[in-house]
């Protein structure tokens, strides 16, 4: 399925339909440059679907099967596109009760939650407390980006174009304010051995958030949740935690007729 980004190009998405009793619906927000088929996005969403929570996961601008230029995105665009994804779910008669975000996507999920109509709970996995944490990944080129306006950045086996507006937007994000203002149940999950986003970030998010809030240590997990069973374990925890907030089967409609899928074969 496809829907338009806030900046125009179409984004590609997949919906993992719930099995058995429909307990709820949600949106998964993937990490910085990862995509909807990354282990965290795909495995967590599929396991939640097996447990009755249908999930939409989508590729951000210029990632995977989505159109557009990645460099035209930003933290603000990621947040706004998360809202568009939630609106898409509401439009098909399956409003999102739950936002789940991994890594940078966890920060975006928190930032989007207050404006996402119908969302009842938010869960983050390995999220930074400050979106500018990602600057560590492109610090080798950031000076040239700021002076020249843009520069190529090689990451994950591909070349992306990093733009000045992107860098400035990330630096200006005020996630702590959004965390303090979040008036929804929040589950913070993080591995103590995460060597990409230190677990201290989870502590900062948890301290700033209001109750009800919960923290789960994903001991033994790596940042990308690639180890056997770790993504599924995270999904089990989210499913159990979210139950009291989303488990209202009589209020959920049956899924709308399937939307036309894109030609990509899920991995």
Coordinates of C-alpha atoms in Angstrom, one line a residue:
X1 CA 0.0 0.0 0.0
X2 CA 1.1 3.6 -0.5
X3 CA 0.3 7.0 0.9
X4 CA 1.6 10.5 0.5
X5 CA 4.4 12.0 2.6
X6 CA 3.7 15.4 4.1
X7 CA 6.3 16.7 1.5
X8 CA 4.6 15.0 -1.4
X9 CA 6.2 11.8 -2.6
X10 CA 4.5 8.5 -1.9
X11 CA 5.6 6.2 0.9
X12 CA 5.4 2.4 0.8
X13 CA 3.8 0.5 3.6
X14 CA 2.7 -3.0 4.7
X15 CA -0.1 -3.9 7.1
X16 CA 0.4 -7.1 9.2
X17 CA -3.2 -8.2 9.8
X18 CA -4.1 -9.5 13.2
X19 CA -4.7 -13.2 13.8
X20 CA -7.6 -14.5 15.8
X21 CA -9.4 -11.9 18.0
X22 CA -8.7 -8.4 16.9
X23 CA -7.3 -6.7 20.0
X24 CA -6.3 -3.4 18.4
X25 CA -4.2 -1.7 15.7
X26 CA -1.0 0.2 15.6
X27 CA 1.7 1.9 13.6
X28 CA 5.4 1.0 13.8
X29 CA 7.9 3.8 13.2
X30 CA 11.3 2.4 12.0
X31 CA 14.8 3.6 12.9
X32 CA 16.9 6.3 11.2
X33 CA 17.8 4.8 7.9
X34 CA 16.4 1.2 8.4
X35 CA 13.1 0.7 6.7
X36 CA 10.0 -1.3 7.3
X37 CA 11.7 -4.6 6.5
X38 CA 14.4 -4.2 9.1
X39 CA 14.4 -6.9 11.8
X40 CA 12.9 -4.7 14.5
X41 CA 10.1 -3.3 12.3
X42 CA 9.2 -6.5 10.6
X43 CA 9.6 -9.0 13.4
X44 CA 8.0 -6.9 16.1
X45 CA 5.0 -6.0 13.9
X46 CA 4.4 -9.6 12.7
X47 CA 4.5 -10.9 16.3
X48 CA 2.1 -8.2 17.5
X49 CA -0.2 -9.3 14.6
X50 CA 0.0 -12.9 15.7
X51 CA -1.2 -11.7 19.1
X52 CA -4.1 -9.8 17.7
X53 CA -2.7 -6.3 17.2
X54 CA -2.6 -5.4 13.5
X55 CA 0.4 -3.1 12.5
X56 CA 1.1 -0.7 9.7
X57 CA 4.9 -0.3 9.1
X58 CA 6.1 2.0 6.3
X59 CA 9.3 3.2 4.7
X60 CA 10.3 6.8 5.3
X61 CA 11.0 9.2 2.5
X62 CA 13.7 7.8 0.1
X63 CA 14.0 4.6 2.1
X64 CA 13.2 1.1 0.8
X65 CA 10.2 1.3 -1.7
X66 CA 9.2 4.8 -0.8
X67 CA 9.6 7.6 -3.3
X68 CA 11.5 10.9 -2.8
X69 CA 14.8 12.0 -1.6
X70 CA 15.9 10.9 1.9
X71 CA 17.7 14.3 2.4
X72 CA 14.4 16.1 2.0
X73 CA 13.1 14.5 5.2
X74 CA 13.9 15.5 8.7
X75 CA 12.8 14.7 12.2
X76 CA 9.8 17.0 11.7
X77 CA 8.9 15.2 8.4
X78 CA 9.2 11.8 10.1
X79 CA 6.8 13.0 12.9
X80 CA 4.3 14.4 10.4
X81 CA 4.5 11.3 8.2
X82 CA 3.8 9.2 11.3
X83 CA 0.6 11.3 11.8
X84 CA -0.3 10.6 8.2
X85 CA 0.2 6.9 8.7
X86 CA -2.1 7.0 11.8
X87 CA -4.7 9.0 9.7
X88 CA -4.5 6.3 7.0
X89 CA -5.3 3.6 9.6
X90 CA -8.3 5.6 10.8
X91 CA -9.5 6.2 7.3
X92 CA -9.6 2.4 6.6
X93 CA -11.7 1.8 9.7
X94 CA -8.8 0.4 11.8
X95 CA -7.7 3.4 13.9
X96 CA -4.3 3.0 15.6
X97 CA -4.5 2.5 19.3
X98 CA -0.7 2.0 19.6
X99 CA 2.4 3.7 18.3
X100 CA 5.6 1.6 18.5
X101 CA 8.9 3.2 17.6
X102 CA 12.4 1.8 17.3
X103 CA 15.6 3.9 17.8
X104 CA 15.1 7.3 16.1
X105 CA 11.6 6.1 15.3
X106 CA 10.9 5.8 19.0
X107 CA 11.7 9.5 19.4
X108 CA 9.3 10.3 16.5
X109 CA 6.6 8.1 18.0
X110 CA 6.7 10.1 21.2
X111 CA 6.7 13.4 19.3
X112 CA 3.7 12.3 17.2
X113 CA 1.6 10.7 19.9
X114 CA 0.0 13.8 21.3
X115 CA -1.3 14.8 17.8
X116 CA -2.3 11.3 16.6
X117 CA -6.0 11.1 17.1
X118 CA -7.2 7.9 18.8
X119 CA -3.7 6.7 20.0
X120 CA -4.0 5.3 23.5
X121 CA -0.4 4.1 24.3
X122 CA 3.2 4.5 23.1
X123 CA 6.1 2.0 23.2
X124 CA 9.7 2.8 22.4
X125 CA 12.6 0.4 21.8
X126 CA 16.2 1.7 22.0
X127 CA 15.1 5.3 21.5
X128 CA 17.4 8.4 22.0
X129 CA 16.2 11.1 24.4
X130 CA 17.4 13.7 22.0
X131 CA 16.9 13.3 18.2
X132 CA 20.3 15.0 17.6
X133 CA 21.9 11.9 18.9
X134 CA 21.9 10.7 15.2
X135 CA 24.5 13.4 14.4
X136 CA 27.1 11.0 15.7
X137 CA 26.4 8.9 12.7
X138 CA 27.2 11.6 10.2
X139 CA 29.6 13.8 12.2
X140 CA 32.4 13.2 9.6
X141 CA 30.4 15.1 6.9
X142 CA 28.3 17.5 8.9
X143 CA 30.7 20.5 8.6
X144 CA 30.7 20.2 4.8
X145 CA 26.9 19.9 4.8
X146 CA 26.6 23.1 6.8
X147 CA 29.0 25.0 4.7
X148 CA 28.0 23.6 1.2
X149 CA 24.3 23.0 1.8
X150 CA 24.5 19.2 1.2
X151 CA 27.0 16.4 0.9
X152 CA 26.9 12.7 0.1
X153 CA 26.9 10.3 3.1
X154 CA 27.7 6.6 2.8
X155 CA 25.8 4.5 5.3
X156 CA 24.6 0.9 5.4
X157 CA 26.0 0.1 2.0
X158 CA 24.3 3.0 0.2
X159 CA 24.9 6.6 -0.5
X160 CA 22.4 9.2 0.9
X161 CA 22.5 13.0 0.5
X162 CA 22.5 14.8 3.8
X163 CA 21.2 18.4 3.6
X164 CA 21.7 21.5 5.8
X165 CA 17.9 21.8 6.4
X166 CA 17.9 18.2 7.7
X167 CA 20.8 18.8 10.1
X168 CA 19.3 22.1 11.4
X169 CA 15.8 20.5 11.9
X170 CA 17.3 17.7 13.9
X171 CA 19.3 20.1 16.1
X172 CA 16.2 22.2 16.8
X173 CA 13.9 19.3 17.9
X174 CA 12.7 19.6 21.4
X175 CA 11.8 16.1 22.4
X176 CA 12.1 16.5 26.1
X177 CA 9.2 19.0 26.0
X178 CA 7.1 16.4 24.1
X179 CA 8.0 13.7 26.7
X180 CA 6.9 15.9 29.6
X181 CA 3.7 16.9 27.8
X182 CA 2.8 13.3 26.8
X183 CA -0.4 12.4 28.5
X184 CA -0.5 8.8 27.4
X185 CA 0.8 5.5 28.9
X186 CA 4.5 5.0 27.9
X187 CA 6.6 1.9 27.8
X188 CA 10.3 2.4 27.5
X189 CA 12.4 -0.6 26.4
X190 CA 16.1 -0.6 26.0
X191 CA 19.0 -3.0 26.1
X192 CA 21.8 -2.4 28.8
X193 CA 24.3 -3.5 26.2
X194 CA 23.0 -1.3 23.3
X195 CA 26.2 0.1 21.8
X196 CA 24.4 2.5 19.4
X197 CA 22.1 4.3 21.7
X198 CA 23.3 4.1 25.3
X199 CA 20.7 2.9 27.9
X200 CA 21.2 6.3 29.7
X201 CA 18.8 7.6 27.1
X202 CA 16.1 5.4 28.4
X203 CA 16.6 6.7 31.9
X204 CA 16.3 10.3 30.7
X205 CA 13.0 9.5 28.8
X206 CA 11.6 7.6 31.8
X207 CA 12.5 10.4 34.3
X208 CA 10.9 13.1 32.1
X209 CA 7.7 11.2 31.4
X210 CA 4.5 11.3 33.4
X211 CA 2.8 8.3 34.9
X212 CA 1.6 5.8 33.8
X213 CA 5.0 4.8 32.6
X214 CA 7.0 1.5 32.5
X215 CA 10.5 0.5 31.8
X216 CA 11.7 -2.9 30.6
X217 CA 15.4 -3.9 30.2
X218 CA 15.9 -6.0 27.1
X219 CA 19.0 -7.7 28.4
X220 CA 21.0 -9.6 25.8
X221 CA 19.5 -7.7 22.9
X222 CA 21.5 -5.6 20.4
X223 CA 20.3 -2.3 19.1
X224 CA 18.8 -3.7 15.9
X225 CA 17.1 -6.7 17.6
X226 CA 18.8 -9.1 15.2
X227 CA 19.6 -11.8 17.8
X228 CA 17.3 -14.8 17.6
X229 CA 14.0 -14.2 19.4
X230 CA 14.8 -10.7 20.7
X231 CA 12.3 -8.9 18.5
X232 CA 9.6 -11.4 19.2
X233 CA 10.3 -11.1 23.0
X234 CA 10.0 -7.3 22.7
X235 CA 6.6 -7.7 20.9
X236 CA 5.4 -10.1 23.6
X237 CA 6.1 -7.5 26.3
X238 CA 4.5 -4.7 24.3
X239 CA 1.4 -6.9 23.7
X240 CA 1.0 -7.7 27.4
X241 CA 1.7 -4.2 28.6
X242 CA -0.7 -2.6 26.0
X243 CA -3.6 -4.9 26.8
X244 CA -5.2 -2.8 29.5
X245 CA -5.2 0.2 27.2
X246 CA -6.3 -1.2 23.9
X247 CA -8.2 -4.4 24.6
X248 CA -11.8 -3.4 23.7
X249 CA -12.8 -5.9 21.0
X250 CA -16.4 -4.7 20.7
X251 CA -15.3 -1.3 19.5
X252 CA -13.1 -2.4 16.7
X253 CA -14.4 -2.9 13.2
X254 CA -13.5 -5.7 10.9
X255 CA -10.6 -4.8 8.6
X256 CA -11.5 -2.8 5.5
X257 CA -11.0 -4.5 2.1
X258 CA -7.3 -4.9 1.3
X259 CA -5.6 -1.9 -0.3
X260 CA -3.6 -2.5 -3.5
X261 CA -0.2 -3.7 -2.5
X262 CA 3.0 -2.6 -4.0
X263 CA 5.1 -5.0 -6.1
X264 CA 7.8 -5.6 -3.4
X265 CA 7.9 -9.0 -1.9
X266 CA 8.3 -8.7 1.9
X267 CA 11.5 -10.2 3.3

